[in-house]
Amino acid sequence: MKPFAYERPDDAQGAVATVSADPDAAFLAGGTNLVDHLRLGLATPSTLVDVTGLTSTEITDAPDGGLSIGAGVRNADLAADERVRARYPVLAQAMLAGASGQLRNMATTGGNLLQRTRCAYFQDLTTPCNKRQPGSGCSALEGWARHHAVLGATHEPADVACVATHPSDMAVALAVLDAQVRVLGAEGERSIPLSTLHRLPGGEPSRDTVLAHGELVTAVDLPPSPIAARSTYYKVRDRASFAFALVSVAAAIEVVGDTITDARLALGGVAHKPWRATAAEEALVGAPPTDDTFRAAARAELVDARPVESPRGGTAFKLPLVTAAVTAALRGLAGGEEHA
Amino acid sequence: MTLTPHAMGTAMPRPEGPEKVRGRAPYAFEHPAAEPLYLFPVQAAIPRGRVTAIDTSAADALDGVVLVLTPETAPRLSDAIDPDHGVLQSAQVHQYGQYVAAVVATTSETAREAADLVRVTYAQEPHVAALDEDSSELYGPDTLVTGAPADDTRGDPDAALAGAAVTVRATYRTPMEHHEPMEPHTTVAVWEGERLVVHEATQAVSWTRQALAGAFGLAEDDVDVVAPHVGGGFGSKGGTHPNTVLTALVARAVPGRTVKYALTRQQMFDLVGYRPATIQHVALGADADGRLTAITHDVVEQSSRIQEFVEPTAAFSRGMYEAGARRTTHRVAPLDIGVPTYMRAPGEAPGSFGAECAMDELAGALGVDPIELRVRNEPEVDPEQGLPYSSRNLVACLRRGAERFDWSRRDPTPRSRLVDGWWHGTGVAAASFPVVRFPGSEARVRAARNGALGNGAGAPRYVVEIAASDIGQGAWAALTAIAADALDVPVERIDLAIGDTAFGSASPAGGSSGTTSWGAAITEAAERFRDKYGDDPDDGDEADATTPDNPWAAEYAMHAYGAHFAEVAVHADTGEIRVPRMLGVFAAGRIVNPLTARSQFLGGMTMGLSAALHEESVLDDRFGHVVNRDFAGYHIATCADVGRMDVEWLDEDDPYVNPMGSKGIGEIGIVGAAAAIANAAHHATGVRVRSLPITLDAFL
């Protein structure tokens, strides 16, 4: 662990100015991921700029009927907010499905978005990892890849390969809600669709998001979304609590008569970013709310899927699991009783 | 002698409990010291080879660094020690994570920073870290870690299998597992002249003393080891590991200064032992009536190239059921990894998974109820030793469990009960664990009538000293109760002192042996005390004793037994698996303290559930180390994974096991628990999972 300076500027602009001016500085919010990284030697900032209290800790009603969530809102408070629970149940459920009670009390909205992959090799300084050390190779491709990607990953060439997944539950719910992320940079404020905040690894797996160094998440805006009132988050994991998703599904559908008239679907645990399942959404709309429809929609999303075929545990099982989880989640929303 | 129970059998809260919940019970790291120094190690990043150079210049230059030790600069240790205790004694690297240097600094942060600055260069050599049953390196060891023969054959099992009306042959696999107690391994060491004083997270202060005396060429009397409170161990704090030797070695270089070292969670996956992975080939043969005619249990398992540890995996099959012919064998793969060690029910835990799943498969093949199958194969005398049982109530456990679990209404057809989108099933498995008595625990009873402990002219108090360890199992309470009954006084008159080699030698908190071994010594000392001084002793009167041999040891086979029942639910779409209900019924002699005993049984069953569904140390053989090396990656059951869990024990009066009539309960709760869950999962889904942990992909 490398010593670092600790600063606490008076306002968000000051924090952004400090970090923007120093390539080795980093923002500190709840610290639930960054402090681990400091201990592991994975992050070696020269300066930590504490943004606690510099961004809003409030959830406010927006004029358009949506909600604005301050970046400093703790995960536990977001999960418990009555408006979120009533208007965006998928988000409240996703929050409660993530981490543990203790971590949710510390972790912030902004920090949750910017947490990094839990790939074992990324977190282990003694193994090659293109995300941590560009060009060193991907240990997961032939390693322990149970939590890794099936969509949008880079399998080759070797010096940029990355099959890591983004670990956030919250971000998957935000993806389905068409959230906007407000960001403050040295040049001023901008708003980014959540769906484009996180990147696919492409040829540059070290970059998780499109943010420039020094840009600070200040808020997440949720547009009004009548369909979200009937939404759900279904998380499949290896134990009942305190585990990252193998596959998760954020879903909302509207059914009129025997027909799905609108659908929103996003997947977690399958890609380097929260995966908005647009192909599945297209397949759902206009079809009857049956298990066959749900399975066909999931399979439509998986047409280009490529699991990690590792001798030490790959992700091929996630293809049937995505289909199963999407089916279970949508069946629950549609109120159906069908089963495998 | 047999004690008349008064305190024993009565629920007694932990006497140290209030101090623990207030945070005032000192664990090793919290032992206060003036200006302590902090150790942080540099660990090998290769699995096998040599250190060719170590550059410590940047670390040396750091403010607050007192010392950087390397194999070139470290004090020498005795040669006559365990191979993995030879820390910093040579440039050879025999496992990933091995200590190759150590930094001592005035703060833990500085020590850690400095350790990061040490530059180590290696010449790597080829290594083998994968368990491969076709490896040419496999060998047949002489003995199991228990000292029993590694291989044992009775009759002609292959002929018996060939002639059996019904046979089941299957291969079961259990993974490498790590103990991971909440309190990490911790050593606080100081050299006072030629005396070494250590506060240690250990299950066995005497064993630690013995190992350190050996490593430094000291008389045991020149080493003090103190551990009044230990935050869990599960076997990993039984043997002494390199971290303890390293801390004492580093302290030797800074005489008079206290050096503290607590392992990080990641380091807990490298150097303090683990349960080795096993591959178990099991075959059962039975006649048409379901009477076993053959049992074979042939095991291939992990060990370390530098030090043999043979998990006694198939030993469970030697004594559980009657069969005309039987073979149990162990083959070991010597890998370039750390040394395995005892982990809660070593042998019985993995071995019962293979054996008790195979019994379930045989029941299915025969069309016989799995409880009835076990009853039909109940032995008259112990099949391993040929001795009658001091007591064996497995059948009573199965029957009582069946009654409570409503077994008679069970439809045996697999995949026949779908409730709200989940397949439900139930399963059963049997458990046993031997009654273990270690020799050599010294107990002392002393009367206190004056001073701080006494109360003047009133009734005497009794100070009872023994170097026992309480790792959470409840020794403070249990030994107080035993001493009270042995002295025939109320528990309020007992002042127990444990966890310090100042009290002499004592056997470990391990092998479910503590209450038996320590309790027998305390009982003997109390008897001598009363013979000598009666019930009205003078202040300072004392008597001592060492654990006596059991006079019945050659006459009877002695084991505890149990039956596990589990209900499993598997999601019909996703394969998610849950255990909504478990029941364990045990026959383990007299239960000394019902309050803590229930916790021990529950803890064992929970650990069995955790092994069934979650625990797996993922050893990436390319690098030679466990890659899921934290609590996010190495899953242990959470509260949400544990459904309704019931424990019951049968009244069992066994006059042969020890003066208390107790059999030891620390381990039997885990034995068979994973098999019961796997059997229930098969009943729920029709899918037989023969490899742990059982995860959802098996059902997709």
Tab-separated table of N, CA and C in Angstrom, chain A residues 82-177:
chain	number	residue	atom	x	y	z
A	82	GLU	N	-39.313	5.623	-0.708
A	82	GLU	CA	-40.678	5.209	-1.050
A	82	GLU	C	-41.008	5.477	-2.514
A	83	ARG	N	-40.499	6.613	-3.042
A	83	ARG	CA	-40.802	6.943	-4.448
A	83	ARG	C	-40.131	5.947	-5.380
A	84	VAL	N	-38.903	5.599	-5.034
A	84	VAL	CA	-38.196	4.614	-5.866
A	84	VAL	C	-38.921	3.273	-5.806
A	85	ARG	N	-39.315	2.911	-4.610
A	85	ARG	CA	-39.981	1.602	-4.464
A	85	ARG	C	-41.300	1.553	-5.216
A	86	ALA	N	-42.031	2.668	-5.232
A	86	ALA	CA	-43.335	2.671	-5.885
A	86	ALA	C	-43.220	2.857	-7.404
A	87	ARG	N	-42.311	3.760	-7.819
A	87	ARG	CA	-42.284	4.134	-9.243
A	87	ARG	C	-41.252	3.359	-10.038
A	88	TYR	N	-40.206	2.896	-9.347
A	88	TYR	CA	-39.117	2.174	-10.044
A	88	TYR	C	-38.725	0.934	-9.245
A	89	PRO	N	-39.679	0.027	-9.029
A	89	PRO	CA	-39.359	-1.134	-8.169
A	89	PRO	C	-38.120	-1.897	-8.636
A	90	VAL	N	-37.872	-1.918	-9.927
A	90	VAL	CA	-36.678	-2.630	-10.418
A	90	VAL	C	-35.417	-2.076	-9.777
A	91	LEU	N	-35.394	-0.770	-9.542
A	91	LEU	CA	-34.194	-0.162	-8.962
A	91	LEU	C	-34.073	-0.499	-7.472
A	92	ALA	N	-35.196	-0.401	-6.760
A	92	ALA	CA	-35.144	-0.740	-5.330
A	92	ALA	C	-34.727	-2.195	-5.137
A	93	GLN	N	-35.271	-3.070	-5.973
A	93	GLN	CA	-34.923	-4.491	-5.858
A	93	GLN	C	-33.452	-4.738	-6.191
A	94	ALA	N	-32.970	-4.046	-7.202
A	94	ALA	CA	-31.563	-4.224	-7.591
A	94	ALA	C	-30.643	-3.771	-6.465
A	95	MET	N	-31.016	-2.643	-5.833
A	95	MET	CA	-30.172	-2.161	-4.732
A	95	MET	C	-30.096	-3.206	-3.619
A	96	LEU	N	-31.251	-3.758	-3.276
A	96	LEU	CA	-31.274	-4.724	-2.168
A	96	LEU	C	-30.619	-6.047	-2.542
A	97	ALA	N	-30.510	-6.319	-3.822
A	97	ALA	CA	-29.857	-7.558	-4.261
A	97	ALA	C	-28.339	-7.423	-4.246
A	98	GLY	N	-27.857	-6.197	-4.083
A	98	GLY	CA	-26.422	-5.980	-4.177
A	98	GLY	C	-25.736	-5.945	-2.823
A	99	ALA	N	-24.531	-6.482	-2.776
A	99	ALA	CA	-23.628	-6.367	-1.620
A	99	ALA	C	-24.283	-6.866	-0.341
A	100	SER	N	-23.984	-6.170	0.755
A	100	SER	CA	-24.535	-6.532	2.066
A	100	SER	C	-25.051	-5.263	2.710
A	101	GLY	N	-25.785	-5.416	3.788
A	101	GLY	CA	-26.328	-4.243	4.474
A	101	GLY	C	-25.233	-3.260	4.864
A	102	GLN	N	-24.120	-3.762	5.360
A	102	GLN	CA	-23.032	-2.883	5.787
A	102	GLN	C	-22.469	-2.094	4.601
A	103	LEU	N	-22.254	-2.799	3.492
A	103	LEU	CA	-21.685	-2.129	2.317
A	103	LEU	C	-22.664	-1.117	1.743
A	104	ARG	N	-23.946	-1.460	1.741
A	104	ARG	CA	-24.941	-0.526	1.188
A	104	ARG	C	-25.042	0.749	2.030
A	105	ASN	N	-24.725	0.633	3.306
A	105	ASN	CA	-24.732	1.829	4.145
A	105	ASN	C	-23.592	2.775	3.801
A	106	MET	N	-22.527	2.259	3.227
A	106	MET	CA	-21.373	3.089	2.878
A	106	MET	C	-21.377	3.511	1.413
A	107	ALA	N	-21.725	2.582	0.532
A	107	ALA	CA	-21.552	2.798	-0.907
A	107	ALA	C	-22.498	3.882	-1.421
A	108	THR	N	-22.003	4.689	-2.350
A	108	THR	CA	-22.805	5.778	-2.910
A	108	THR	C	-23.276	5.437	-4.318
A	109	THR	N	-24.214	6.253	-4.792
A	109	THR	CA	-24.746	6.062	-6.140
A	109	THR	C	-23.639	6.234	-7.184
A	110	GLY	N	-22.865	7.293	-7.040
A	110	GLY	CA	-21.799	7.526	-8.016
A	110	GLY	C	-20.746	6.442	-7.966
A	111	GLY	N	-20.367	6.055	-6.756
A	111	GLY	CA	-19.343	5.025	-6.611
A	111	GLY	C	-19.805	3.680	-7.123
A	112	ASN	N	-21.076	3.384	-6.916
A	112	ASN	CA	-21.614	2.107	-7.395
A	112	ASN	C	-21.435	1.998	-8.912
A	113	LEU	N	-21.727	3.113	-9.617
A	113	LEU	CA	-21.589	3.094	-11.085
A	113	LEU	C	-20.152	2.840	-11.516
A	114	LEU	N	-19.209	3.361	-10.705
A	114	LEU	CA	-17.813	3.345	-11.140
A	114	LEU	C	-17.004	2.228	-10.494
A	115	GLN	N	-17.677	1.310	-9.796
A	115	GLN	CA	-16.937	0.164	-9.243
A	115	GLN	C	-16.358	-0.646	-10.400
A	116	ARG	N	-15.316	-1.373	-10.081
A	116	ARG	CA	-14.599	-2.088	-11.129
A	116	ARG	C	-14.893	-3.592	-11.064
A	117	THR	N	-14.504	-4.280	-12.098
A	117	THR	CA	-14.813	-5.705	-12.186
A	117	THR	C	-14.203	-6.466	-11.014
A	118	ARG	N	-14.871	-7.555	-10.617
A	118	ARG	CA	-14.312	-8.403	-9.567
A	118	ARG	C	-13.565	-9.604	-10.155
A	119	CYS	N	-13.239	-9.561	-11.429
A	119	CYS	CA	-12.429	-10.636	-12.027
A	119	CYS	C	-11.247	-10.932	-11.090
A	120	ALA	N	-11.090	-12.202	-10.724
A	120	ALA	CA	-10.057	-12.586	-9.752
A	120	ALA	C	-8.672	-12.204	-10.243
A	121	TYR	N	-8.459	-12.274	-11.533
A	121	TYR	CA	-7.119	-12.008	-12.066
A	121	TYR	C	-6.843	-10.510	-12.141
A	122	PHE	N	-7.906	-9.726	-12.346
A	122	PHE	CA	-7.756	-8.271	-12.289
A	122	PHE	C	-7.305	-7.851	-10.885
A	123	GLN	N	-7.819	-8.547	-9.882
A	123	GLN	CA	-7.537	-8.155	-8.496
A	123	GLN	C	-6.246	-8.771	-7.952
A	124	ASP	N	-5.566	-9.551	-8.753
A	124	ASP	CA	-4.377	-10.286	-8.293
A	124	ASP	C	-3.161	-9.782	-9.068
A	125	LEU	N	-2.324	-9.026	-8.384
A	125	LEU	CA	-1.186	-8.392	-9.071
A	125	LEU	C	-0.203	-9.394	-9.656
A	126	THR	N	-0.281	-10.650	-9.245
A	126	THR	CA	0.719	-11.619	-9.716
A	126	THR	C	0.289	-12.359	-10.979
A	127	THR	N	-0.901	-12.031	-11.516
A	127	THR	CA	-1.343	-12.720	-12.734
A	127	THR	C	-1.537	-11.710	-13.856
A	128	PRO	N	-1.322	-12.136	-15.109
A	128	PRO	CA	-1.531	-11.223	-16.238
A	128	PRO	C	-2.984	-10.749	-16.313
A	129	CYS	N	-3.153	-9.490	-16.701
A	129	CYS	CA	-4.496	-8.930	-16.906
A	129	CYS	C	-4.369	-7.706	-17.783
A	130	ASN	N	-5.047	-7.742	-18.920
A	130	ASN	CA	-4.982	-6.604	-19.843
A	130	ASN	C	-5.675	-5.365	-19.288
A	131	LYS	N	-6.627	-5.547	-18.419
A	131	LYS	CA	-7.316	-4.387	-17.855
A	131	LYS	C	-6.421	-3.674	-16.841
A	132	ARG	N	-5.727	-4.449	-16.042
A	132	ARG	CA	-4.864	-3.858	-15.017
A	132	ARG	C	-3.513	-3.441	-15.597
A	133	GLN	N	-2.995	-4.285	-16.469
A	133	GLN	CA	-1.663	-4.036	-17.025
A	133	GLN	C	-1.742	-4.271	-18.526
A	134	PRO	N	-2.082	-3.237	-19.285
A	134	PRO	CA	-2.341	-3.410	-20.721
A	134	PRO	C	-1.231	-4.180	-21.423
A	135	GLY	N	-1.660	-5.146	-22.235
A	135	GLY	CA	-0.710	-5.917	-23.033
A	135	GLY	C	-0.188	-7.164	-22.351
A	136	SER	N	-0.554	-7.379	-21.073
A	136	SER	CA	0.022	-8.523	-20.362
A	136	SER	C	-0.720	-9.827	-20.628
A	137	GLY	N	-1.910	-9.735	-21.216
A	137	GLY	CA	-2.681	-10.944	-21.496
A	137	GLY	C	-3.894	-11.055	-20.586
A	138	CYS	N	-4.780	-12.002	-20.922
A	138	CYS	CA	-5.995	-12.217	-20.114
A	138	CYS	C	-5.919	-13.596	-19.480
A	139	SER	N	-5.809	-13.622	-18.151
A	139	SER	CA	-5.709	-14.909	-17.448
A	139	SER	C	-7.053	-15.624	-17.365
A	140	ALA	N	-8.129	-14.874	-17.500
A	140	ALA	CA	-9.448	-15.493	-17.336
A	140	ALA	C	-9.832	-16.366	-18.523
A	141	LEU	N	-9.295	-16.051	-19.708
A	141	LEU	CA	-9.700	-16.780	-20.913
A	141	LEU	C	-9.534	-18.284	-20.742
A	142	GLU	N	-8.460	-18.685	-20.071
A	142	GLU	CA	-8.270	-20.109	-19.811
A	142	GLU	C	-8.255	-20.382	-18.309
A	143	GLY	N	-8.843	-19.474	-17.548
A	143	GLY	CA	-8.793	-19.597	-16.091
A	143	GLY	C	-10.169	-19.772	-15.488
A	144	TRP	N	-10.293	-19.280	-14.245
A	144	TRP	CA	-11.564	-19.384	-13.520
A	144	TRP	C	-12.464	-18.262	-14.019
A	145	ALA	N	-13.384	-18.599	-14.887
A	145	ALA	CA	-14.169	-17.580	-15.581
A	145	ALA	C	-15.664	-17.729	-15.310
A	146	ARG	N	-16.008	-18.177	-14.153
A	146	ARG	CA	-17.425	-18.392	-13.845
A	146	ARG	C	-18.236	-17.093	-13.897
A	147	HIS	N	-17.590	-15.977	-13.539
A	147	HIS	CA	-18.325	-14.709	-13.468
A	147	HIS	C	-18.110	-13.847	-14.700
A	148	HIS	N	-17.703	-14.440	-15.779
A	148	HIS	CA	-17.281	-13.632	-16.915
A	148	HIS	C	-18.334	-13.552	-18.017
A	149	ALA	N	-17.927	-12.900	-19.109
A	149	ALA	CA	-18.886	-12.421	-20.103
A	149	ALA	C	-19.296	-13.484	-21.118
A	150	VAL	N	-20.451	-13.249	-21.709
A	150	VAL	CA	-20.852	-13.997	-22.901
A	150	VAL	C	-21.183	-13.050	-24.054
A	151	LEU	N	-21.276	-11.760	-23.767
A	151	LEU	CA	-21.659	-10.787	-24.789
A	151	LEU	C	-20.648	-9.645	-24.830
A	152	GLY	N	-20.272	-9.262	-26.029
A	152	GLY	CA	-19.498	-8.034	-26.217
A	152	GLY	C	-18.078	-8.073	-25.709
A	153	ALA	N	-17.554	-9.254	-25.424
A	153	ALA	CA	-16.193	-9.333	-24.880
A	153	ALA	C	-15.163	-9.349	-26.003
A	154	THR	N	-13.918	-9.140	-25.620
A	154	THR	CA	-12.825	-9.224	-26.589
A	154	THR	C	-12.045	-10.501	-26.297
A	155	HIS	N	-12.144	-11.469	-27.199
A	155	HIS	CA	-11.444	-12.748	-26.989
A	155	HIS	C	-10.056	-12.742	-27.626
A	156	GLU	N	-9.863	-11.959	-28.632
A	156	GLU	CA	-8.561	-11.856	-29.274
A	156	GLU	C	-8.464	-10.494	-29.951
A	157	PRO	N	-7.269	-10.014	-30.261
A	157	PRO	CA	-5.975	-10.667	-30.011
A	157	PRO	C	-5.606	-10.687	-28.519
A	158	ALA	N	-4.602	-11.506	-28.196
A	158	ALA	CA	-4.296	-11.795	-26.804
A	158	ALA	C	-3.930	-10.550	-26.006
A	159	ASP	N	-3.309	-9.580	-26.657
A	159	ASP	CA	-2.808	-8.451	-25.874
A	159	ASP	C	-3.879	-7.417	-25.525
A	160	VAL	N	-5.103	-7.627	-26.023
A	160	VAL	CA	-6.208	-6.766	-25.580
A	160	VAL	C	-7.408	-7.567	-25.101
A	161	ALA	N	-7.290	-8.886	-25.085
A	161	ALA	CA	-8.436	-9.717	-24.701
A	161	ALA	C	-8.924	-9.340	-23.311
A	162	CYS	N	-10.245	-9.328	-23.136
A	162	CYS	CA	-10.846	-9.055	-21.831
A	162	CYS	C	-12.262	-9.613	-21.832
A	163	VAL	N	-12.539	-10.461	-20.873
A	163	VAL	CA	-13.871	-11.067	-20.759
A	163	VAL	C	-14.504	-10.715	-19.406
A	164	ALA	N	-14.042	-9.613	-18.828
A	164	ALA	CA	-14.551	-9.195	-17.519
A	164	ALA	C	-15.996	-8.716	-17.629
A	165	THR	N	-16.698	-8.758	-16.494
A	165	THR	CA	-18.060	-8.227	-16.425
A	165	THR	C	-18.110	-7.052	-15.457
A	166	HIS	N	-19.072	-6.166	-15.707
A	166	HIS	CA	-19.314	-5.084	-14.756
A	166	HIS	C	-20.154	-5.650	-13.613
A	167	PRO	N	-19.781	-5.368	-12.361
A	167	PRO	CA	-20.424	-6.077	-11.242
A	167	PRO	C	-21.681	-5.424	-10.685
A	168	SER	N	-22.018	-4.223	-11.100
A	168	SER	CA	-23.104	-3.486	-10.436
A	168	SER	C	-24.478	-4.067	-10.748
A	169	ASP	N	-25.302	-4.192	-9.723
A	169	ASP	CA	-26.724	-4.483	-9.933
A	169	ASP	C	-27.480	-3.201	-10.264
A	170	MET	N	-27.144	-2.139	-9.534
A	170	MET	CA	-27.842	-0.867	-9.721
A	170	MET	C	-27.800	-0.420	-11.179
A	171	ALA	N	-26.624	-0.557	-11.793
A	171	ALA	CA	-26.463	-0.054	-13.153
A	171	ALA	C	-27.343	-0.803	-14.146
A	172	VAL	N	-27.623	-2.074	-13.864
A	172	VAL	CA	-28.485	-2.854	-14.769
A	172	VAL	C	-29.919	-2.312	-14.690
A	173	ALA	N	-30.341	-1.999	-13.468
A	173	ALA	CA	-31.681	-1.409	-13.317
A	173	ALA	C	-31.741	-0.038	-13.982
A	174	LEU	N	-30.675	0.752	-13.813
A	174	LEU	CA	-30.666	2.090	-14.427
A	174	LEU	C	-30.684	1.986	-15.949
A	175	ALA	N	-30.050	0.940	-16.479
A	175	ALA	CA	-30.027	0.772	-17.934
A	175	ALA	C	-31.439	0.573	-18.477
A	176	VAL	N	-32.232	-0.166	-17.739
A	176	VAL	CA	-33.583	-0.449	-18.219
A	176	VAL	C	-34.499	0.763	-18.024
A	177	LEU	N	-34.066	1.670	-17.152
A	177	LEU	CA	-34.882	2.865	-16.875
A	177	LEU	C	-34.484	4.067	-17.724
